[in-house]
Coordinates of C-alpha atoms and ligand atoms in Angstrom, one line a residue:
M1 CA 9.5 -20.1 29.0
A2 CA 11.4 -18.0 26.0
T3 CA 12.6 -14.5 26.3
L4 CA 13.5 -12.4 23.3
E5 CA 15.7 -9.5 24.4
I6 CA 16.6 -6.6 22.1
R7 CA 19.1 -4.0 23.5
D8 CA 20.1 -0.8 21.9
L9 CA 19.5 -1.8 18.5
H10 CA 20.8 0.1 15.5
V11 CA 20.0 -1.0 12.1
N12 CA 20.7 0.6 8.7
V13 CA 18.9 -0.2 5.6
K14 CA 21.2 -1.0 2.5
Q15 CA 20.3 0.8 -0.7
T16 CA 19.6 -0.9 -4.0
D17 CA 22.3 1.1 -5.4
A18 CA 25.4 -0.7 -4.0
D19 CA 27.5 2.4 -3.9
A20 CA 24.7 4.5 -2.2
E21 CA 25.4 5.0 1.8
P22 CA 23.1 2.9 4.0
I23 CA 20.4 4.7 5.6
N24 CA 20.2 4.7 9.5
I25 CA 16.6 3.7 10.4
L26 CA 16.6 2.1 14.0
K27 CA 18.4 4.1 16.4
G28 CA 18.5 2.4 19.9
V29 CA 15.6 0.0 20.2
D30 CA 15.2 -1.6 23.8
L31 CA 12.4 -4.1 24.1
T32 CA 12.0 -7.7 26.0
I33 CA 9.2 -10.1 25.0
E34 CA 8.5 -13.1 27.3
S35 CA 6.5 -16.0 26.4
G36 CA 2.5 -15.7 27.3
S37 CA 3.0 -11.8 27.0
T38 CA 1.7 -9.6 24.1
H39 CA 3.5 -6.5 23.2
A40 CA 1.8 -3.8 20.6
I41 CA 4.0 -1.5 18.8
M42 CA 2.0 1.5 17.5
G43 CA 3.8 4.5 15.5
P44 CA 3.8 6.5 12.6
N45 CA 4.2 5.5 8.9
G46 CA 8.0 5.3 8.1
S47 CA 9.1 5.1 11.9
G48 CA 10.7 1.9 11.6
K49 CA 8.5 -0.8 12.7
S50 CA 9.1 -3.2 9.9
T51 CA 12.6 -2.4 9.9
L52 CA 12.5 -3.8 13.3
S53 CA 10.7 -6.8 12.4
Y54 CA 12.8 -7.5 9.4
A55 CA 16.0 -7.2 11.5
I56 CA 14.8 -9.7 14.1
A57 CA 13.9 -12.1 11.1
G58 CA 17.2 -11.7 9.6
H59 CA 16.3 -10.0 6.3
P60 CA 20.0 -9.6 4.4
K61 CA 18.9 -5.8 3.4
Y62 CA 19.0 -4.8 6.9
E63 CA 22.4 -4.3 8.7
V64 CA 22.6 -4.4 12.6
T65 CA 25.4 -1.6 13.4
Q66 CA 24.9 -1.8 17.1
G67 CA 23.3 -3.6 19.9
T68 CA 21.9 -7.3 20.5
I69 CA 19.0 -9.4 19.9
T70 CA 19.2 -12.7 21.9
L71 CA 16.6 -15.5 22.3
D72 CA 17.0 -17.3 25.5
G73 CA 20.5 -16.0 25.6
E74 CA 21.4 -17.2 22.5
N75 CA 22.8 -14.6 19.8
V76 CA 20.3 -14.5 17.2
L77 CA 22.4 -12.0 15.0
E78 CA 24.7 -14.8 14.5
M79 CA 21.8 -17.0 13.4
S80 CA 21.0 -17.6 9.6
V81 CA 17.3 -16.7 8.7
D82 CA 16.4 -20.6 9.0
E83 CA 18.3 -21.0 12.2
R84 CA 16.3 -18.2 13.5
A85 CA 13.2 -19.6 12.5
R86 CA 14.3 -23.1 13.9
A87 CA 15.1 -21.4 17.1
G88 CA 11.3 -20.4 17.4
L89 CA 11.2 -17.0 15.6
F90 CA 8.2 -16.2 13.4
L91 CA 7.6 -13.1 11.1
A92 CA 4.3 -12.5 9.7
M93 CA 5.2 -10.0 7.1
Q94 CA 3.3 -6.8 5.9
Y95 CA 3.4 -7.5 2.6
P96 CA 3.4 -11.3 2.3
V97 CA 5.6 -12.5 -0.8
E98 CA 4.0 -14.6 -3.6
V99 CA 5.5 -17.7 -4.6
P100 CA 4.6 -18.7 -7.9
G101 CA 4.9 -22.6 -8.5
V102 CA 4.9 -23.5 -5.1
S103 CA 1.7 -24.8 -3.9
M104 CA 0.6 -23.8 -0.3
S105 CA 0.4 -27.4 1.0
N106 CA 3.9 -28.0 -0.3
F107 CA 5.0 -24.9 1.4
L108 CA 3.5 -25.5 4.6
R109 CA 4.7 -29.1 4.9
T110 CA 8.6 -28.2 3.7
A111 CA 8.4 -25.1 6.3
A112 CA 7.0 -27.5 9.2
T113 CA 9.8 -30.2 8.3
A114 CA 12.5 -27.6 8.5
V115 CA 11.3 -26.1 11.6
R116 CA 10.6 -29.3 13.4
G117 CA 13.4 -31.1 12.0
E118 CA 11.6 -34.0 10.7
A119 CA 8.8 -34.5 8.2
P120 CA 5.4 -34.5 9.8
K121 CA 3.8 -38.1 9.3
L122 CA 1.6 -37.7 6.2
R123 CA -1.8 -38.7 7.7
L124 CA -1.5 -36.7 10.8
W125 CA -0.2 -33.8 8.9
V126 CA -3.2 -34.0 6.5
K127 CA -5.6 -33.9 9.6
E128 CA -3.7 -31.0 11.4
T129 CA -3.8 -28.8 8.4
K130 CA -7.2 -29.4 7.8
E131 CA -8.2 -28.5 11.2
A132 CA -6.0 -25.4 11.1
M133 CA -7.6 -24.4 7.8
N134 CA -11.1 -25.1 9.2
E135 CA -10.4 -22.9 12.3
L136 CA -9.5 -19.9 9.9
E137 CA -12.1 -20.5 7.5
I138 CA -9.8 -21.2 4.9
N139 CA -11.3 -23.1 1.7
P140 CA -9.3 -26.4 1.4
S141 CA -9.0 -25.8 -2.4
F142 CA -6.3 -22.9 -1.2
G143 CA -3.8 -25.9 -0.5
E144 CA -3.7 -26.4 -4.4
R145 CA -3.1 -22.9 -5.1
S146 CA 0.5 -21.1 -5.4
V147 CA 1.6 -19.5 -2.2
N148 CA -0.1 -16.2 -2.2
E149 CA -0.3 -15.8 -5.9
G150 CA -3.6 -13.8 -6.6
F151 CA -4.5 -14.1 -3.0
S152 CA -6.6 -10.8 -1.9
G153 CA -5.0 -9.0 1.0
G154 CA -7.0 -10.5 3.5
E155 CA -6.4 -14.1 2.1
K156 CA -2.7 -13.4 2.4
K157 CA -3.0 -12.4 6.2
R158 CA -5.0 -15.6 6.8
H159 CA -2.4 -17.7 5.3
E160 CA 0.2 -16.0 7.4
I161 CA -1.8 -17.2 10.6
L162 CA -2.1 -20.4 9.3
Q163 CA 1.7 -20.7 9.3
L164 CA 1.7 -19.4 12.8
G165 CA -0.6 -22.1 14.0
L166 CA 1.3 -24.9 12.2
L167 CA 4.8 -23.8 13.0
K168 CA 4.3 -23.0 16.6
P169 CA 7.0 -20.4 17.2
K170 CA 8.1 -19.3 20.6
I171 CA 8.0 -15.6 19.8
A172 CA 5.6 -14.5 16.9
I173 CA 6.0 -11.0 15.1
L174 CA 2.9 -10.0 13.5
D175 CA 3.5 -6.9 11.1
E176 CA 0.2 -5.5 10.4
T177 CA -1.4 -8.8 10.2
D178 CA -5.0 -6.8 10.8
S179 CA -4.4 -4.3 7.9
G180 CA -7.0 -4.9 5.3
L181 CA -9.1 -7.4 6.9
D182 CA -12.8 -7.1 6.8
V183 CA -14.7 -7.4 10.3
D184 CA -15.3 -11.1 10.2
A185 CA -11.8 -11.9 8.9
L186 CA -10.3 -9.8 11.9
R187 CA -12.3 -11.9 14.3
V188 CA -11.1 -15.2 12.6
V189 CA -7.5 -14.0 12.3
S190 CA -7.8 -12.7 16.1
E191 CA -9.0 -16.1 17.3
G192 CA -6.3 -17.7 15.6
V193 CA -3.5 -15.5 17.2
N194 CA -5.3 -16.0 20.4
K195 CA -5.2 -19.8 20.1
Y196 CA -1.7 -19.9 19.3
K197 CA -1.0 -17.8 22.3
E198 CA -2.9 -20.3 24.5
R199 CA -1.8 -23.5 23.0
E200 CA 2.2 -22.5 22.7
N201 CA 2.1 -19.9 25.6
G202 CA 3.6 -17.9 22.8
G203 CA 5.0 -14.3 23.1
V204 CA 3.5 -12.0 20.7
L205 CA 4.9 -8.8 19.2
L206 CA 2.1 -7.1 17.4
I207 CA 2.6 -4.2 15.1
T208 CA -0.5 -2.2 14.2
H209 CA -2.1 0.9 13.2
Y210 CA -5.6 0.4 14.8
T211 CA -6.9 -0.1 18.2
R212 CA -9.9 -2.3 17.0
I213 CA -7.5 -5.7 16.8
L214 CA -6.4 -4.8 20.5
R215 CA -10.3 -5.6 21.4
Y216 CA -9.7 -9.1 20.1
I217 CA -6.2 -9.6 21.4
K218 CA -5.3 -8.1 24.6
P219 CA -1.8 -6.6 25.0
E220 CA -0.4 -6.0 28.2
F221 CA 2.2 -3.5 26.8
V222 CA 1.7 -0.8 24.6
H223 CA 4.9 0.9 22.8
V224 CA 4.9 4.1 20.9
F225 CA 7.6 4.0 18.3
V226 CA 8.7 7.1 16.5
G227 CA 12.1 8.0 14.6
G228 CA 13.5 4.5 14.8
R229 CA 13.0 3.8 18.7
I230 CA 10.6 3.2 21.5
V231 CA 9.6 6.7 23.1
E232 CA 7.1 5.6 25.5
S233 CA 5.8 2.2 27.0
G234 CA 2.7 1.5 28.8
G235 CA -0.5 -0.4 29.4
P236 CA -3.4 -0.9 27.1
E237 CA -4.6 2.5 27.8
L238 CA -1.7 4.1 26.1
A239 CA -3.4 2.7 23.0
D240 CA -6.8 4.3 23.6
E241 CA -4.7 8.0 24.1
L242 CA -2.9 7.4 20.7
E243 CA -6.3 6.7 19.0
E244 CA -7.7 10.0 20.5
N245 CA -4.7 12.3 20.3
G246 CA -2.3 10.9 17.7
Y247 CA 1.4 10.9 17.7
I248 CA 1.8 14.5 18.0
R249 CA 3.1 14.6 21.7
F250 CA 5.6 12.2 20.7
T251 CA 6.6 13.4 17.2
G252 CA 7.3 16.8 18.7
A253 CA 9.6 15.1 21.4
A254 CA 11.5 13.0 18.8
T255 CA 12.5 16.0 16.6
A256 CA 13.5 18.2 19.4
Ligands
LIG1 N1 15.6 0.3 0.8 C1 15.2 1.3 1.3 N2 15.8 2.4 0.6 C2 15.6 3.5 1.4 N3 14.7 3.9 2.4 C3 14.3 2.7 3.0 C4 14.5 1.4 2.4 N4 13.9 0.6 3.3 C5 13.2 1.3 4.1 N5 13.4 2.4 3.9 C6 13.0 3.6 4.9 O1 12.9 3.5 6.0 C7 11.8 3.9 6.9 C8 11.5 3.0 7.9 O2 10.4 1.9 7.1 P1 9.6 0.8 7.5 O3 9.1 0.1 6.6 O4 10.2 0.3 8.8 O5 8.5 1.9 8.4 P2 7.3 1.3 9.2 O6 7.3 1.9 10.6 O7 7.0 -0.1 9.1 O8 5.8 2.3 8.4 P3 4.5 1.9 7.9 O9 3.5 2.2 9.4 O10 4.1 2.6 6.9 O11 4.4 0.3 7.6 C9 11.1 4.6 5.8 O12 11.3 6.0 5.8 C10 11.7 3.8 4.7 O13 11.4 4.7 3.4
LIG2 MG1 5.5 -1.3 8.3

């Protein structure tokens, strides 16, 4: 069992111009994610959802000014980015970065070595990656390509889920992993997430704009994220209400 606990989280984003004042984006986020549970976060553009995921992963541009993040009681905010990954946190980014010159197979093996603490045995590793790529219907030729370079949007998202399956984190944050997927890819990617949940009893935080992925990946909890914090939490029925009525009920409340 693992528990990621976020309490009263306030986060500023540093601006590119070092003299400019940082901008406050997160304004008191409270959220607890346990192994085996799935939470969906839905909210308008610019409300701070990706900021929350970056803050959890430890992106240096995002500065926590107040509040706590703990994983099984350990202070996540004191950990470096790779310590967070080793502790069992994983982020599939909304916009996965391209890493020219580093092949996908090298990248995956290096990441698995770092997270597991030892290099996976080559023969087992080849089998493991082959199976994982098969499950996600990724052509084996991708292994030799540079990470994400020239990948289509959907291919990048599949690659994120491939990492999820191989790195086996305790808690996975998936930031708009469903965006830009065709119907078949959506099914394949969702199955990948569900397999991860079953195999690892993982906890999932799914940031999404669309209820269609929630037909495949069933959340127990849905949170509405507006103005840098969670303004309402409920069950899956809340997602249906959002689909029907949008965020007006909440954006009104946030600016009041
Ligand atoms: N470096 C930056 N400089 C200025 N503003 C920033 C910077 N980084 C983020 N922001 C602002 O922070 C706010 C929250 O951004 P964030 O990416 O977290 O939103 P989001 O909820 O993920 O939106 P979307 O649904 O469009 O992905 C936005 O208004 C964004 O412009
Ligand atoms: Mg975002």
